[in-house]
Amino acid sequence: MAVLITDTCINCAACEPECPNQAIYEPGAEWSMADGTNLTGKVTLLNGKEVDADEMQTALSDEFYYIVTDKCTECKGFHDEEQCIAFCPVPDCIIPDPDHVESEAVLLERQTFLHG
Ligand code: SF4
Ligand code: SF4
């Protein structure tokens, strides 16, 4: 499953540079699928959603660092553990997202999709 940042985040910025998919953004920052990936132009995400990878999207949080679910692979294909969780100084601040439970196969498929 993807992971999410909870409201115990202290906005320390430690997690953001560690994400291999650039799935983490600072509060208020716009995001795109193309940031930190090989995606460009019109793409169809694994969930069937069609998006313009280069289009900047509205921030998902103005208060805390946030994670773009469609870019999180739980670090599969890059690392043995979630780098954001490993580097976050606040225990249990970043947790598994119960609304996005995914198998290792799906996470690896996403990793290939983002960077293939
Ligand atoms: S688990 Fe890995 S891929 Fe997902 S947001 Fe954290 S660092 Fe990025
Ligand atoms: S490392 Fe943890 S506390 Fe720091 S910005 Fe990321 S989620 Fe927030």
PDB file of N, CA, C and O and ligand atoms in Angstrom, residues 5 8-16 65 84 87-90 93-94, ligand 2:
ATOM      1  N   ILE A   5       1.224  10.770   5.243  1.00  0.00           N
ATOM      2  CA  ILE A   5       1.782  11.585   6.327  1.00  0.00           C
ATOM      3  C   ILE A   5       0.627  12.103   7.175  1.00  0.00           C
ATOM      4  O   ILE A   5      -0.328  12.681   6.651  1.00  0.00           O
ATOM      5  N   THR A   8       0.791  14.678  12.643  1.00  0.00           N
ATOM      6  CA  THR A   8       1.862  14.839  13.630  1.00  0.00           C
ATOM      7  C   THR A   8       3.151  15.335  12.962  1.00  0.00           C
ATOM      8  O   THR A   8       4.162  15.546  13.634  1.00  0.00           O
ATOM      9  N   CYS A   9       3.097  15.533  11.655  1.00  0.00           N
ATOM     10  CA  CYS A   9       4.255  16.029  10.900  1.00  0.00           C
ATOM     11  C   CYS A   9       4.694  17.392  11.430  1.00  0.00           C
ATOM     12  O   CYS A   9       3.868  18.273  11.677  1.00  0.00           O
ATOM     13  N   ILE A  10       6.012  17.543  11.604  1.00  0.00           N
ATOM     14  CA  ILE A  10       6.555  18.817  12.100  1.00  0.00           C
ATOM     15  C   ILE A  10       7.210  19.614  10.958  1.00  0.00           C
ATOM     16  O   ILE A  10       7.932  20.586  11.197  1.00  0.00           O
ATOM     17  N   ASN A  11       6.933  19.201   9.713  1.00  0.00           N
ATOM     18  CA  ASN A  11       7.436  19.930   8.537  1.00  0.00           C
ATOM     19  C   ASN A  11       8.947  20.133   8.573  1.00  0.00           C
ATOM     20  O   ASN A  11       9.452  21.209   8.230  1.00  0.00           O
ATOM     21  N   CYS A  12       9.655  19.072   8.941  1.00  0.00           N
ATOM     22  CA  CYS A  12      11.112  19.187   9.053  1.00  0.00           C
ATOM     23  C   CYS A  12      11.813  18.996   7.709  1.00  0.00           C
ATOM     24  O   CYS A  12      12.999  19.289   7.574  1.00  0.00           O
ATOM     25  N   ALA A  13      11.115  18.439   6.720  1.00  0.00           N
ATOM     26  CA  ALA A  13      11.644  18.270   5.360  1.00  0.00           C
ATOM     27  C   ALA A  13      12.610  17.096   5.196  1.00  0.00           C
ATOM     28  O   ALA A  13      13.151  16.907   4.111  1.00  0.00           O
ATOM     29  N   ALA A  14      12.803  16.297   6.229  1.00  0.00           N
ATOM     30  CA  ALA A  14      13.770  15.193   6.134  1.00  0.00           C
ATOM     31  C   ALA A  14      13.358  14.134   5.111  1.00  0.00           C
ATOM     32  O   ALA A  14      14.197  13.529   4.455  1.00  0.00           O
ATOM     33  N   CYS A  15      12.075  13.903   4.956  1.00  0.00           N
ATOM     34  CA  CYS A  15      11.604  12.829   4.087  1.00  0.00           C
ATOM     35  C   CYS A  15      11.688  13.161   2.602  1.00  0.00           C
ATOM     36  O   CYS A  15      11.989  12.289   1.779  1.00  0.00           O
ATOM     37  N   GLU A  16      11.416  14.384   2.271  1.00  0.00           N
ATOM     38  CA  GLU A  16      11.200  14.769   0.869  1.00  0.00           C
ATOM     39  C   GLU A  16      12.349  14.382  -0.069  1.00  0.00           C
ATOM     40  O   GLU A  16      12.114  13.777  -1.122  1.00  0.00           O
ATOM     41  N   TYR A  65       3.653  18.304   5.037  1.00  0.00           N
ATOM     42  CA  TYR A  65       4.195  17.579   3.883  1.00  0.00           C
ATOM     43  C   TYR A  65       3.181  16.510   3.488  1.00  0.00           C
ATOM     44  O   TYR A  65       2.454  15.971   4.349  1.00  0.00           O
ATOM     45  N   CYS A  84      10.996   7.317   3.502  1.00  0.00           N
ATOM     46  CA  CYS A  84      10.388   8.440   4.238  1.00  0.00           C
ATOM     47  C   CYS A  84      10.191   8.062   5.702  1.00  0.00           C
ATOM     48  O   CYS A  84      10.482   8.864   6.603  1.00  0.00           O
ATOM     49  N   PHE A  87      13.575   7.934   7.583  1.00  0.00           N
ATOM     50  CA  PHE A  87      14.219   9.227   7.850  1.00  0.00           C
ATOM     51  C   PHE A  87      13.357  10.170   8.687  1.00  0.00           C
ATOM     52  O   PHE A  87      13.853  11.187   9.168  1.00  0.00           O
ATOM     53  N   CYS A  88      12.090   9.868   8.868  1.00  0.00           N
ATOM     54  CA  CYS A  88      11.215  10.773   9.644  1.00  0.00           C
ATOM     55  C   CYS A  88      11.554  10.686  11.128  1.00  0.00           C
ATOM     56  O   CYS A  88      11.595   9.594  11.695  1.00  0.00           O
ATOM     57  N   PRO A  89      11.781  11.823  11.790  1.00  0.00           N
ATOM     58  CA  PRO A  89      12.142  11.808  13.206  1.00  0.00           C
ATOM     59  C   PRO A  89      10.952  11.611  14.152  1.00  0.00           C
ATOM     60  O   PRO A  89      11.153  11.388  15.354  1.00  0.00           O
ATOM     61  N   VAL A  90       9.740  11.678  13.615  1.00  0.00           N
ATOM     62  CA  VAL A  90       8.548  11.566  14.467  1.00  0.00           C
ATOM     63  C   VAL A  90       7.980  10.149  14.358  1.00  0.00           C
ATOM     64  O   VAL A  90       7.534   9.738  13.282  1.00  0.00           O
ATOM     65  N   CYS A  93       4.582   8.941  12.386  1.00  0.00           N
ATOM     66  CA  CYS A  93       4.059  10.098  11.650  1.00  0.00           C
ATOM     67  C   CYS A  93       3.634   9.695  10.249  1.00  0.00           C
ATOM     68  O   CYS A  93       2.630  10.153   9.735  1.00  0.00           O
ATOM     69  N   ILE A  94       4.427   8.797   9.629  1.00  0.00           N
ATOM     70  CA  ILE A  94       4.087   8.290   8.290  1.00  0.00           C
ATOM     71  C   ILE A  94       3.627   6.844   8.452  1.00  0.00           C
ATOM     72  O   ILE A  94       4.340   6.015   9.023  1.00  0.00           O
TER      73      ILE A  94
HETATM   74  S1  SF4 B   2      10.228  13.643   7.877  1.00  0.00           S
HETATM   75 FE1  SF4 B   2       8.305  13.322   9.012  1.00  0.00          FE
HETATM   76  S2  SF4 B   2       8.078  15.175  10.268  1.00  0.00           S
HETATM   77 FE2  SF4 B   2       9.599  15.636   8.700  1.00  0.00          FE
HETATM   78  S3  SF4 B   2       8.421  16.573   6.994  1.00  0.00           S
HETATM   79 FE3  SF4 B   2       8.548  14.364   6.571  1.00  0.00          FE
HETATM   80  S4  SF4 B   2       6.692  13.499   7.465  1.00  0.00           S
HETATM   81 FE4  SF4 B   2       6.955  15.533   8.343  1.00  0.00          FE
END
